[in-house]
Amino acid sequence: MSGSLIIAGLGPGAAQLITPEVTAALNEATDLIGYAPYVARVTERDGLTRHGSDNREELDRASHALRLAAQGRRVVVVSSGDPGVFAMAAAVFEAVDAGDPSWRELDIQVLPGISAMFAAAARIGAPLGHDFCAINLSDNLKPWDLVERRLRLAAQAGFVIALYNPLSKARPWQLGRALDLLREELPGQVPVIFASAISDAREAIDTVPLAEAIAERADMRTLVMIGSTQTKLIARANGKPFVYTPRSVGAAT
Amino acid sequence: MSGSLIIAGLGPGAAQLITPEVTAALNEATDLIGYAPYVARVTERDGLTRHGSDNREELDRASHALRLAAQGRRVVVVSSGDPGVFAMAAAVFEAVDAGDPSWRELDIQVLPGISAMFAAAARIGAPLGHDFCAINLSDNLKPWDLVERRLRLAAQAGFVIALYNPLSKARPWQLGRALDLLREELPGQVPVIFASAISDAREAIDTVPLAEAIAERADMRTLVMIGSTQTKLIARANGKPFVYTPRSVGAAT
């Protein structure tokens, strides 16, 4: 078999944030597979077949990609951000693990990308400058009780918390519940950052105290970051503060 | 003032992992500041002054960069990986916060890069495919008790744990202690990944069960990832398994 499967990260949106390694892989692909809006970010050209699919079809998409690679195609599965973070890389390896034993001998590579939390953090300062965690707030694939338990432990640990997939039409109440729970664990002045559509034309980012954070500020394209008790704001004349978490902490939180 | 300060991430090592945005910033810089081995990764050219400095001088380096920017220079501070993760971005904002009030009105931008944990994860599969945390294991800037507390809470939360700065000549015992502590919290078969010098010629990555993990496998350029109870290996004929953490988890850990 001469086929290959690459799972590539397109970063948050801007072409300037796509690594040369990913660009080269896209230029050599015969087949492109992914959630339709991500596939649409790659320009059409002769010799490239684009297979866009709906959201929440990750395993079907992964199996499709593996079958094509096994047939000798050069397949690239595209993800937004980094493919290893709540994205297609895990789905592909789940499909490999459960699928045809020959699939595990395929040439499979993951090419990293700029993850949403780092793109968002960079836009506002350095909120992830100290220990942090990333939690997928979706309870489609894990029980909500476990999400709540992780949020509490993360707050108790003093992690800055990046929340991916904070809400959707099918999951309208989870972010509000998470914010309520975090208000039980953390002081009300802890900064909460809502970062939407980072690096594209609709980019919006703002910071509010946890006490005033409401779920309605977020949508499907929002990343939410909850600061720790150490996270600080630096006021500026333009009204857009820098937000950062110092590297040092004097005593246990 | 027409000066500017950019804090740019060079990624883990390979030029193929540097974003076009960062490359453009490097091409327009008048002054380059950073830890000497990182500064050395940027090619010399007319009009560019390279200021390499020793490790552990982050605040001096940040103040130097801010002074040059305030004088009208186009300054780029370089970090390995992502500048917002245990790197120069937080140091710069600490210096802004504590320094000359005019500094906060400077044009300061952070340009994200591929962080070590995502580069390492990509090389071996998708170990960060579920909720995870990143902990700087250095106790230079925080008490060791706090590191221990965070490790325990992270293990209890079921996070995959990425350990940055696992050891150095001045911190020889901390990683061994961390592994011992994690063995109290997690089953011995949990996979531990040691990833060194990812994307450069000396790259080495291997996986051992937590029960057999010893600190001597790591050096200053190693990132250590501790799997969760859900993290799985997929055996391959070449003896190099894929390692991934499934997106779903059926019940609380």
PDB file of N, CA, C and O in Angstrom, chain A residues 16-18 20-21 58 84-85 93-94 97 104-106 118 128 130-134 136 141-143 149-150 156-157 232 235-237 242 244 247-249, chain B residues 16-18 20-21 58 84 93-94 97 104-106 118 128 130-134 136 141-143 149-150 156-157 232 235-237 242 244 247-249:
ATOM      1  N   GLN A  16      -2.385  32.896   7.739  1.00  0.00           N
ATOM      2  CA  GLN A  16      -1.078  33.212   8.321  1.00  0.00           C
ATOM      3  C   GLN A  16      -0.719  32.334   9.513  1.00  0.00           C
ATOM      4  O   GLN A  16       0.401  32.374  10.000  1.00  0.00           O
ATOM      5  N   LEU A  17      -1.702  31.569  10.000  1.00  0.00           N
ATOM      6  CA  LEU A  17      -1.466  30.707  11.163  1.00  0.00           C
ATOM      7  C   LEU A  17      -1.394  29.231  10.780  1.00  0.00           C
ATOM      8  O   LEU A  17      -1.394  28.361  11.648  1.00  0.00           O
ATOM      9  N   ILE A  18      -1.338  28.937   9.486  1.00  0.00           N
ATOM     10  CA  ILE A  18      -1.188  27.551   9.034  1.00  0.00           C
ATOM     11  C   ILE A  18       0.294  27.262   8.835  1.00  0.00           C
ATOM     12  O   ILE A  18       0.984  28.001   8.136  1.00  0.00           O
ATOM     13  N   PRO A  20       3.816  25.740   7.435  1.00  0.00           N
ATOM     14  CA  PRO A  20       4.266  25.293   6.103  1.00  0.00           C
ATOM     15  C   PRO A  20       4.124  23.777   5.929  1.00  0.00           C
ATOM     16  O   PRO A  20       3.829  23.311   4.821  1.00  0.00           O
ATOM     17  N   GLU A  21       4.302  23.029   7.008  1.00  0.00           N
ATOM     18  CA  GLU A  21       4.161  21.575   6.936  1.00  0.00           C
ATOM     19  C   GLU A  21       2.745  21.184   6.513  1.00  0.00           C
ATOM     20  O   GLU A  21       2.553  20.282   5.674  1.00  0.00           O
ATOM     21  N   GLU A  58     -17.786  12.273  13.200  1.00  0.00           N
ATOM     22  CA  GLU A  58     -16.334  12.101  13.209  1.00  0.00           C
ATOM     23  C   GLU A  58     -15.899  10.678  12.901  1.00  0.00           C
ATOM     24  O   GLU A  58     -14.945  10.457  12.154  1.00  0.00           O
ATOM     25  N   GLY A  84      -5.184  17.345  17.473  1.00  0.00           N
ATOM     26  CA  GLY A  84      -5.099  16.485  18.644  1.00  0.00           C
ATOM     27  C   GLY A  84      -5.925  16.956  19.819  1.00  0.00           C
ATOM     28  O   GLY A  84      -6.014  16.264  20.833  1.00  0.00           O
ATOM     29  N   VAL A  85      -6.533  18.130  19.704  1.00  0.00           N
ATOM     30  CA  VAL A  85      -7.283  18.719  20.820  1.00  0.00           C
ATOM     31  C   VAL A  85      -8.775  18.725  20.485  1.00  0.00           C
ATOM     32  O   VAL A  85      -9.242  19.571  19.736  1.00  0.00           O
ATOM     33  N   PHE A  93      -7.822   7.581  15.434  1.00  0.00           N
ATOM     34  CA  PHE A  93      -7.201   6.456  16.143  1.00  0.00           C
ATOM     35  C   PHE A  93      -8.249   5.540  16.783  1.00  0.00           C
ATOM     36  O   PHE A  93      -8.038   4.335  16.887  1.00  0.00           O
ATOM     37  N   GLU A  94      -9.384   6.080  17.174  1.00  0.00           N
ATOM     38  CA  GLU A  94     -10.493   5.213  17.611  1.00  0.00           C
ATOM     39  C   GLU A  94     -10.917   4.292  16.470  1.00  0.00           C
ATOM     40  O   GLU A  94     -11.157   3.092  16.678  1.00  0.00           O
ATOM     41  N   ASP A  97      -8.280   1.632  15.911  1.00  0.00           N
ATOM     42  CA  ASP A  97      -8.300   0.639  16.985  1.00  0.00           C
ATOM     43  C   ASP A  97      -9.439  -0.357  16.793  1.00  0.00           C
ATOM     44  O   ASP A  97      -9.285  -1.559  17.042  1.00  0.00           O
ATOM     45  N   ARG A 104      -3.783  -0.319  10.981  1.00  0.00           N
ATOM     46  CA  ARG A 104      -2.765   0.164  11.923  1.00  0.00           C
ATOM     47  C   ARG A 104      -1.363   0.176  11.317  1.00  0.00           C
ATOM     48  O   ARG A 104      -0.452   0.757  11.896  1.00  0.00           O
ATOM     49  N   GLU A 105      -1.220  -0.486  10.151  1.00  0.00           N
ATOM     50  CA  GLU A 105       0.088  -0.454   9.472  1.00  0.00           C
ATOM     51  C   GLU A 105       0.160   0.644   8.412  1.00  0.00           C
ATOM     52  O   GLU A 105       1.182   0.812   7.746  1.00  0.00           O
ATOM     53  N   LEU A 106      -0.921   1.395   8.251  1.00  0.00           N
ATOM     54  CA  LEU A 106      -0.903   2.506   7.293  1.00  0.00           C
ATOM     55  C   LEU A 106       0.070   3.594   7.745  1.00  0.00           C
ATOM     56  O   LEU A 106       0.396   3.717   8.930  1.00  0.00           O
ATOM     57  N   PHE A 118      -4.579  28.810  22.421  1.00  0.00           N
ATOM     58  CA  PHE A 118      -3.340  29.581  22.323  1.00  0.00           C
ATOM     59  C   PHE A 118      -3.527  30.805  21.430  1.00  0.00           C
ATOM     60  O   PHE A 118      -2.929  31.851  21.666  1.00  0.00           O
ATOM     61  N   LEU A 128      -2.587  32.027  29.828  1.00  0.00           N
ATOM     62  CA  LEU A 128      -2.173  30.640  30.071  1.00  0.00           C
ATOM     63  C   LEU A 128      -0.693  30.572  30.456  1.00  0.00           C
ATOM     64  O   LEU A 128      -0.034  29.555  30.262  1.00  0.00           O
ATOM     65  N   HIS A 130       0.660  30.333  33.289  1.00  0.00           N
ATOM     66  CA  HIS A 130       0.910  29.453  34.436  1.00  0.00           C
ATOM     67  C   HIS A 130       0.169  28.140  34.164  1.00  0.00           C
ATOM     68  O   HIS A 130      -0.426  27.969  33.108  1.00  0.00           O
ATOM     69  N   ASP A 131       0.203  27.214  35.091  1.00  0.00           N
ATOM     70  CA  ASP A 131      -0.435  25.911  34.884  1.00  0.00           C
ATOM     71  C   ASP A 131      -1.902  26.067  34.478  1.00  0.00           C
ATOM     72  O   ASP A 131      -2.619  26.913  34.994  1.00  0.00           O
ATOM     73  N   PHE A 132      -2.341  25.211  33.557  1.00  0.00           N
ATOM     74  CA  PHE A 132      -3.704  25.353  33.036  1.00  0.00           C
ATOM     75  C   PHE A 132      -4.241  23.998  32.587  1.00  0.00           C
ATOM     76  O   PHE A 132      -3.502  23.016  32.481  1.00  0.00           O
ATOM     77  N   CYS A 133      -5.540  23.973  32.318  1.00  0.00           N
ATOM     78  CA  CYS A 133      -6.135  22.754  31.779  1.00  0.00           C
ATOM     79  C   CYS A 133      -7.117  23.115  30.674  1.00  0.00           C
ATOM     80  O   CYS A 133      -7.531  24.271  30.535  1.00  0.00           O
ATOM     81  N   ALA A 134      -7.443  22.115  29.876  1.00  0.00           N
ATOM     82  CA  ALA A 134      -8.403  22.273  28.783  1.00  0.00           C
ATOM     83  C   ALA A 134      -9.480  21.219  28.960  1.00  0.00           C
ATOM     84  O   ALA A 134      -9.184  20.027  29.090  1.00  0.00           O
ATOM     85  N   ASN A 136     -13.241  19.865  27.455  1.00  0.00           N
ATOM     86  CA  ASN A 136     -14.312  19.893  26.465  1.00  0.00           C
ATOM     87  C   ASN A 136     -15.631  19.905  27.236  1.00  0.00           C
ATOM     88  O   ASN A 136     -15.962  18.932  27.920  1.00  0.00           O
ATOM     89  N   LEU A 141     -20.145  13.004  24.837  1.00  0.00           N
ATOM     90  CA  LEU A 141     -19.319  11.799  24.896  1.00  0.00           C
ATOM     91  C   LEU A 141     -18.807  11.485  26.298  1.00  0.00           C
ATOM     92  O   LEU A 141     -17.944  10.637  26.474  1.00  0.00           O
ATOM     93  N   LYS A 142     -19.312  12.206  27.284  1.00  0.00           N
ATOM     94  CA  LYS A 142     -18.974  11.866  28.669  1.00  0.00           C
ATOM     95  C   LYS A 142     -20.101  12.364  29.562  1.00  0.00           C
ATOM     96  O   LYS A 142     -20.814  13.298  29.189  1.00  0.00           O
ATOM     97  N   PRO A 143     -20.259  11.762  30.734  1.00  0.00           N
ATOM     98  CA  PRO A 143     -21.373  12.182  31.599  1.00  0.00           C
ATOM     99  C   PRO A 143     -21.151  13.589  32.166  1.00  0.00           C
ATOM    100  O   PRO A 143     -20.019  13.970  32.461  1.00  0.00           O
ATOM    101  N   ARG A 149     -17.234  17.460  38.037  1.00  0.00           N
ATOM    102  CA  ARG A 149     -16.153  17.043  38.936  1.00  0.00           C
ATOM    103  C   ARG A 149     -14.813  17.628  38.466  1.00  0.00           C
ATOM    104  O   ARG A 149     -14.020  18.131  39.268  1.00  0.00           O
ATOM    105  N   ARG A 150     -14.588  17.585  37.178  1.00  0.00           N
ATOM    106  CA  ARG A 150     -13.322  18.127  36.647  1.00  0.00           C
ATOM    107  C   ARG A 150     -13.233  19.636  36.849  1.00  0.00           C
ATOM    108  O   ARG A 150     -12.169  20.167  37.150  1.00  0.00           O
ATOM    109  N   GLN A 156      -9.946  24.030  42.149  1.00  0.00           N
ATOM    110  CA  GLN A 156      -9.233  23.806  43.415  1.00  0.00           C
ATOM    111  C   GLN A 156      -7.726  23.706  43.203  1.00  0.00           C
ATOM    112  O   GLN A 156      -6.932  24.052  44.080  1.00  0.00           O
ATOM    113  N   ALA A 157      -7.321  23.223  42.039  1.00  0.00           N
ATOM    114  CA  ALA A 157      -5.894  23.099  41.739  1.00  0.00           C
ATOM    115  C   ALA A 157      -5.266  24.446  41.382  1.00  0.00           C
ATOM    116  O   ALA A 157      -4.047  24.568  41.348  1.00  0.00           O
ATOM    117  N   LYS A 232      -4.216  38.447  36.209  1.00  0.00           N
ATOM    118  CA  LYS A 232      -4.274  39.898  36.409  1.00  0.00           C
ATOM    119  C   LYS A 232      -4.632  40.643  35.122  1.00  0.00           C
ATOM    120  O   LYS A 232      -4.359  40.170  34.022  1.00  0.00           O
ATOM    121  N   ALA A 235      -4.611  47.600  32.851  1.00  0.00           N
ATOM    122  CA  ALA A 235      -5.484  48.575  32.182  1.00  0.00           C
ATOM    123  C   ALA A 235      -4.707  49.348  31.123  1.00  0.00           C
ATOM    124  O   ALA A 235      -3.508  49.605  31.277  1.00  0.00           O
ATOM    125  N   ARG A 236      -5.378  49.708  30.030  1.00  0.00           N
ATOM    126  CA  ARG A 236      -4.753  50.498  28.966  1.00  0.00           C
ATOM    127  C   ARG A 236      -5.691  51.624  28.547  1.00  0.00           C
ATOM    128  O   ARG A 236      -6.906  51.537  28.717  1.00  0.00           O
ATOM    129  N   ALA A 237      -5.106  52.648  27.952  1.00  0.00           N
ATOM    130  CA  ALA A 237      -5.887  53.826  27.551  1.00  0.00           C
ATOM    131  C   ALA A 237      -6.976  53.469  26.543  1.00  0.00           C
ATOM    132  O   ALA A 237      -8.021  54.107  26.501  1.00  0.00           O
ATOM    133  N   PHE A 242      -4.635  44.205  28.847  1.00  0.00           N
ATOM    134  CA  PHE A 242      -3.920  42.947  28.733  1.00  0.00           C
ATOM    135  C   PHE A 242      -4.353  42.050  29.893  1.00  0.00           C
ATOM    136  O   PHE A 242      -4.601  42.535  31.002  1.00  0.00           O
ATOM    137  N   TYR A 244      -3.057  38.542  31.919  1.00  0.00           N
ATOM    138  CA  TYR A 244      -1.971  37.558  32.001  1.00  0.00           C
ATOM    139  C   TYR A 244      -1.992  36.862  33.346  1.00  0.00           C
ATOM    140  O   TYR A 244      -2.547  37.380  34.324  1.00  0.00           O
ATOM    141  N   ARG A 247       4.054  33.948  36.028  1.00  0.00           N
ATOM    142  CA  ARG A 247       4.712  32.645  36.108  1.00  0.00           C
ATOM    143  C   ARG A 247       4.832  32.174  37.547  1.00  0.00           C
ATOM    144  O   ARG A 247       4.812  30.989  37.831  1.00  0.00           O
ATOM    145  N   SER A 248       4.960  33.121  38.466  1.00  0.00           N
ATOM    146  CA  SER A 248       5.215  32.737  39.853  1.00  0.00           C
ATOM    147  C   SER A 248       3.955  32.823  40.699  1.00  0.00           C
ATOM    148  O   SER A 248       3.046  33.599  40.427  1.00  0.00           O
ATOM    149  N   VAL A 249       3.914  31.995  41.731  1.00  0.00           N
ATOM    150  CA  VAL A 249       2.845  32.083  42.716  1.00  0.00           C
ATOM    151  C   VAL A 249       3.495  31.852  44.072  1.00  0.00           C
ATOM    152  O   VAL A 249       4.316  30.948  44.241  1.00  0.00           O
TER     153      VAL A 249
ATOM    154  N   GLN B  16       9.593  23.979   9.379  1.00  0.00           N
ATOM    155  CA  GLN B  16       8.285  23.648   8.810  1.00  0.00           C
ATOM    156  C   GLN B  16       7.130  23.865   9.788  1.00  0.00           C
ATOM    157  O   GLN B  16       5.964  23.793   9.401  1.00  0.00           O
ATOM    158  N   LEU B  17       7.475  24.088  11.065  1.00  0.00           N
ATOM    159  CA  LEU B  17       6.439  24.286  12.082  1.00  0.00           C
ATOM    160  C   LEU B  17       6.329  25.744  12.531  1.00  0.00           C
ATOM    161  O   LEU B  17       5.655  26.048  13.502  1.00  0.00           O
ATOM    162  N   ILE B  18       7.003  26.643  11.840  1.00  0.00           N
ATOM    163  CA  ILE B  18       6.904  28.075  12.162  1.00  0.00           C
ATOM    164  C   ILE B  18       5.812  28.691  11.296  1.00  0.00           C
ATOM    165  O   ILE B  18       5.818  28.544  10.078  1.00  0.00           O
ATOM    166  N   PRO B  20       3.613  31.321   9.078  1.00  0.00           N
ATOM    167  CA  PRO B  20       3.977  32.452   8.208  1.00  0.00           C
ATOM    168  C   PRO B  20       3.920  33.793   8.937  1.00  0.00           C
ATOM    169  O   PRO B  20       4.712  34.694   8.651  1.00  0.00           O
ATOM    170  N   GLU B  21       2.996  33.926   9.872  1.00  0.00           N
ATOM    171  CA  GLU B  21       2.881  35.164  10.650  1.00  0.00           C
ATOM    172  C   GLU B  21       4.172  35.447  11.418  1.00  0.00           C
ATOM    173  O   GLU B  21       4.657  36.590  11.466  1.00  0.00           O
ATOM    174  N   GLU B  58      14.573  35.850  32.337  1.00  0.00           N
ATOM    175  CA  GLU B  58      13.406  36.261  31.562  1.00  0.00           C
ATOM    176  C   GLU B  58      12.981  37.703  31.823  1.00  0.00           C
ATOM    177  O   GLU B  58      12.639  38.428  30.889  1.00  0.00           O
ATOM    178  N   GLY B  84       3.118  31.748  24.957  1.00  0.00           N
ATOM    179  CA  GLY B  84       2.195  31.905  26.069  1.00  0.00           C
ATOM    180  C   GLY B  84       2.217  30.761  27.064  1.00  0.00           C
ATOM    181  O   GLY B  84       1.540  30.816  28.093  1.00  0.00           O
ATOM    182  N   PHE B  93       4.578  40.534  30.130  1.00  0.00           N
ATOM    183  CA  PHE B  93       3.467  41.253  30.772  1.00  0.00           C
ATOM    184  C   PHE B  93       3.730  41.514  32.249  1.00  0.00           C
ATOM    185  O   PHE B  93       3.286  42.527  32.796  1.00  0.00           O
ATOM    186  N   GLU B  94       4.481  40.640  32.907  1.00  0.00           N
ATOM    187  CA  GLU B  94       4.923  40.956  34.279  1.00  0.00           C
ATOM    188  C   GLU B  94       5.766  42.226  34.280  1.00  0.00           C
ATOM    189  O   GLU B  94       5.617  43.090  35.147  1.00  0.00           O
ATOM    190  N   ASP B  97       3.559  45.245  33.677  1.00  0.00           N
ATOM    191  CA  ASP B  97       2.742  45.539  34.861  1.00  0.00           C
ATOM    192  C   ASP B  97       3.564  46.275  35.924  1.00  0.00           C
ATOM    193  O   ASP B  97       3.060  47.183  36.594  1.00  0.00           O
ATOM    194  N   ARG B 104       2.644  50.196  28.878  1.00  0.00           N
ATOM    195  CA  ARG B 104       1.370  49.504  28.614  1.00  0.00           C
ATOM    196  C   ARG B 104       0.640  50.064  27.408  1.00  0.00           C
ATOM    197  O   ARG B 104      -0.318  49.469  26.935  1.00  0.00           O
ATOM    198  N   GLU B 105       1.100  51.221  26.922  1.00  0.00           N
ATOM    199  CA  GLU B 105       0.494  51.781  25.708  1.00  0.00           C
ATOM    200  C   GLU B 105       1.272  51.393  24.448  1.00  0.00           C
ATOM    201  O   GLU B 105       0.899  51.774  23.334  1.00  0.00           O
ATOM    202  N   LEU B 106       2.346  50.652  24.609  1.00  0.00           N
ATOM    203  CA  LEU B 106       3.108  50.185  23.443  1.00  0.00           C
ATOM    204  C   LEU B 106       2.274  49.212  22.603  1.00  0.00           C
ATOM    205  O   LEU B 106       1.339  48.577  23.100  1.00  0.00           O
ATOM    206  N   PHE B 118       1.784  19.671  21.941  1.00  0.00           N
ATOM    207  CA  PHE B 118       1.018  19.295  20.752  1.00  0.00           C
ATOM    208  C   PHE B 118       1.922  18.679  19.696  1.00  0.00           C
ATOM    209  O   PHE B 118       1.511  17.774  18.967  1.00  0.00           O
ATOM    210  N   LEU B 128      -3.600  13.616  23.777  1.00  0.00           N
ATOM    211  CA  LEU B 128      -4.325  14.747  24.374  1.00  0.00           C
ATOM    212  C   LEU B 128      -5.723  14.885  23.782  1.00  0.00           C
ATOM    213  O   LEU B 128      -6.301  15.955  23.764  1.00  0.00           O
ATOM    214  N   HIS B 130      -8.512  13.899  24.867  1.00  0.00           N
ATOM    215  CA  HIS B 130      -9.555  14.113  25.873  1.00  0.00           C
ATOM    216  C   HIS B 130      -9.059  15.243  26.799  1.00  0.00           C
ATOM    217  O   HIS B 130      -7.994  15.797  26.583  1.00  0.00           O
ATOM    218  N   ASP B 131      -9.813  15.557  27.837  1.00  0.00           N
ATOM    219  CA  ASP B 131      -9.430  16.651  28.735  1.00  0.00           C
ATOM    220  C   ASP B 131      -8.010  16.458  29.276  1.00  0.00           C
ATOM    221  O   ASP B 131      -7.604  15.345  29.599  1.00  0.00           O
ATOM    222  N   PHE B 132      -7.279  17.551  29.384  1.00  0.00           N
ATOM    223  CA  PHE B 132      -5.873  17.451  29.802  1.00  0.00           C
ATOM    224  C   PHE B 132      -5.438  18.719  30.527  1.00  0.00           C
ATOM    225  O   PHE B 132      -6.138  19.743  30.499  1.00  0.00           O
ATOM    226  N   CYS B 133      -4.268  18.640  31.145  1.00  0.00           N
ATOM    227  CA  CYS B 133      -3.689  19.824  31.775  1.00  0.00           C
ATOM    228  C   CYS B 133      -2.206  19.889  31.485  1.00  0.00           C
ATOM    229  O   CYS B 133      -1.587  18.904  31.066  1.00  0.00           O
ATOM    230  N   ALA B 134      -1.663  21.077  31.666  1.00  0.00           N
ATOM    231  CA  ALA B 134      -0.231  21.314  31.483  1.00  0.00           C
ATOM    232  C   ALA B 134       0.314  21.921  32.766  1.00  0.00           C
ATOM    233  O   ALA B 134      -0.214  22.921  33.267  1.00  0.00           O
ATOM    234  N   ASN B 136       3.902  23.124  34.745  1.00  0.00           N
ATOM    235  CA  ASN B 136       5.335  23.395  34.749  1.00  0.00           C
ATOM    236  C   ASN B 136       5.902  22.763  36.017  1.00  0.00           C
ATOM    237  O   ASN B 136       5.581  23.181  37.128  1.00  0.00           O
ATOM    238  N   LEU B 141       9.593  28.966  40.673  1.00  0.00           N
ATOM    239  CA  LEU B 141       8.697  30.114  40.826  1.00  0.00           C
ATOM    240  C   LEU B 141       7.401  29.776  41.563  1.00  0.00           C
ATOM    241  O   LEU B 141       6.467  30.561  41.590  1.00  0.00           O
ATOM    242  N   LYS B 142       7.340  28.565  42.098  1.00  0.00           N
ATOM    243  CA  LYS B 142       6.190  28.226  42.940  1.00  0.00           C
ATOM    244  C   LYS B 142       6.631  27.149  43.923  1.00  0.00           C
ATOM    245  O   LYS B 142       7.587  26.417  43.650  1.00  0.00           O
ATOM    246  N   PRO B 143       5.934  27.025  45.052  1.00  0.00           N
ATOM    247  CA  PRO B 143       6.366  26.041  46.054  1.00  0.00           C
ATOM    248  C   PRO B 143       6.120  24.615  45.563  1.00  0.00           C
ATOM    249  O   PRO B 143       5.127  24.339  44.883  1.00  0.00           O
ATOM    250  N   ARG B 149       0.277  19.133  44.983  1.00  0.00           N
ATOM    251  CA  ARG B 149      -1.185  19.231  45.106  1.00  0.00           C
ATOM    252  C   ARG B 149      -1.849  19.213  43.719  1.00  0.00           C
ATOM    253  O   ARG B 149      -2.848  18.526  43.498  1.00  0.00           O
ATOM    254  N   ARG B 150      -1.265  19.937  42.803  1.00  0.00           N
ATOM    255  CA  ARG B 150      -1.830  19.974  41.447  1.00  0.00           C
ATOM    256  C   ARG B 150      -1.747  18.619  40.757  1.00  0.00           C
ATOM    257  O   ARG B 150      -2.663  18.220  40.042  1.00  0.00           O
ATOM    258  N   GLN B 156      -6.684  12.863  39.897  1.00  0.00           N
ATOM    259  CA  GLN B 156      -8.032  12.549  40.376  1.00  0.00           C
ATOM    260  C   GLN B 156      -9.102  13.014  39.390  1.00  0.00           C
ATOM    261  O   GLN B 156     -10.177  12.415  39.295  1.00  0.00           O
ATOM    262  N   ALA B 157      -8.811  14.078  38.675  1.00  0.00           N
ATOM    263  CA  ALA B 157      -9.763  14.594  37.692  1.00  0.00           C
ATOM    264  C   ALA B 157      -9.801  13.740  36.426  1.00  0.00           C
ATOM    265  O   ALA B 157     -10.700  13.887  35.610  1.00  0.00           O
ATOM    266  N   LYS B 232      -4.965   4.691  25.537  1.00  0.00           N
ATOM    267  CA  LYS B 232      -4.770   3.355  24.966  1.00  0.00           C
ATOM    268  C   LYS B 232      -3.583   3.309  24.006  1.00  0.00           C
ATOM    269  O   LYS B 232      -3.243   4.319  23.381  1.00  0.00           O
ATOM    270  N   ALA B 235      -0.956  -1.442  19.098  1.00  0.00           N
ATOM    271  CA  ALA B 235       0.297  -2.101  18.712  1.00  0.00           C
ATOM    272  C   ALA B 235       0.461  -2.074  17.202  1.00  0.00           C
ATOM    273  O   ALA B 235      -0.519  -2.156  16.450  1.00  0.00           O
ATOM    274  N   ARG B 236       1.694  -1.950  16.739  1.00  0.00           N
ATOM    275  CA  ARG B 236       1.996  -1.960  15.301  1.00  0.00           C
ATOM    276  C   ARG B 236       3.185  -2.879  15.037  1.00  0.00           C
ATOM    277  O   ARG B 236       4.014  -3.110  15.921  1.00  0.00           O
ATOM    278  N   ALA B 237       3.275  -3.352  13.796  1.00  0.00           N
ATOM    279  CA  ALA B 237       4.341  -4.286  13.431  1.00  0.00           C
ATOM    280  C   ALA B 237       5.735  -3.681  13.618  1.00  0.00           C
ATOM    281  O   ALA B 237       6.693  -4.394  13.902  1.00  0.00           O
ATOM    282  N   PHE B 242       0.822   3.441  18.300  1.00  0.00           N
ATOM    283  CA  PHE B 242       0.104   4.700  18.425  1.00  0.00           C
ATOM    284  C   PHE B 242      -0.415   4.797  19.869  1.00  0.00           C
ATOM    285  O   PHE B 242      -0.805   3.785  20.462  1.00  0.00           O
ATOM    286  N   TYR B 244      -3.281   6.976  22.114  1.00  0.00           N
ATOM    287  CA  TYR B 244      -4.357   7.971  22.009  1.00  0.00           C
ATOM    288  C   TYR B 244      -5.278   7.878  23.218  1.00  0.00           C
ATOM    289  O   TYR B 244      -5.330   6.850  23.903  1.00  0.00           O
ATOM    290  N   ARG B 247     -12.131  10.098  22.740  1.00  0.00           N
ATOM    291  CA  ARG B 247     -12.935  11.277  23.049  1.00  0.00           C
ATOM    292  C   ARG B 247     -13.986  10.974  24.108  1.00  0.00           C
ATOM    293  O   ARG B 247     -14.358  11.838  24.882  1.00  0.00           O
ATOM    294  N   SER B 248     -14.458   9.746  24.141  1.00  0.00           N
ATOM    295  CA  SER B 248     -15.552   9.421  25.054  1.00  0.00           C
ATOM    296  C   SER B 248     -15.046   8.694  26.291  1.00  0.00           C
ATOM    297  O   SER B 248     -14.038   8.014  26.259  1.00  0.00           O
ATOM    298  N   VAL B 249     -15.780   8.886  27.377  1.00  0.00           N
ATOM    299  CA  VAL B 249     -15.517   8.112  28.581  1.00  0.00           C
ATOM    300  C   VAL B 249     -16.878   7.748  29.160  1.00  0.00           C
ATOM    301  O   VAL B 249     -17.779   8.580  29.232  1.00  0.00           O
TER     302      VAL B 249
END
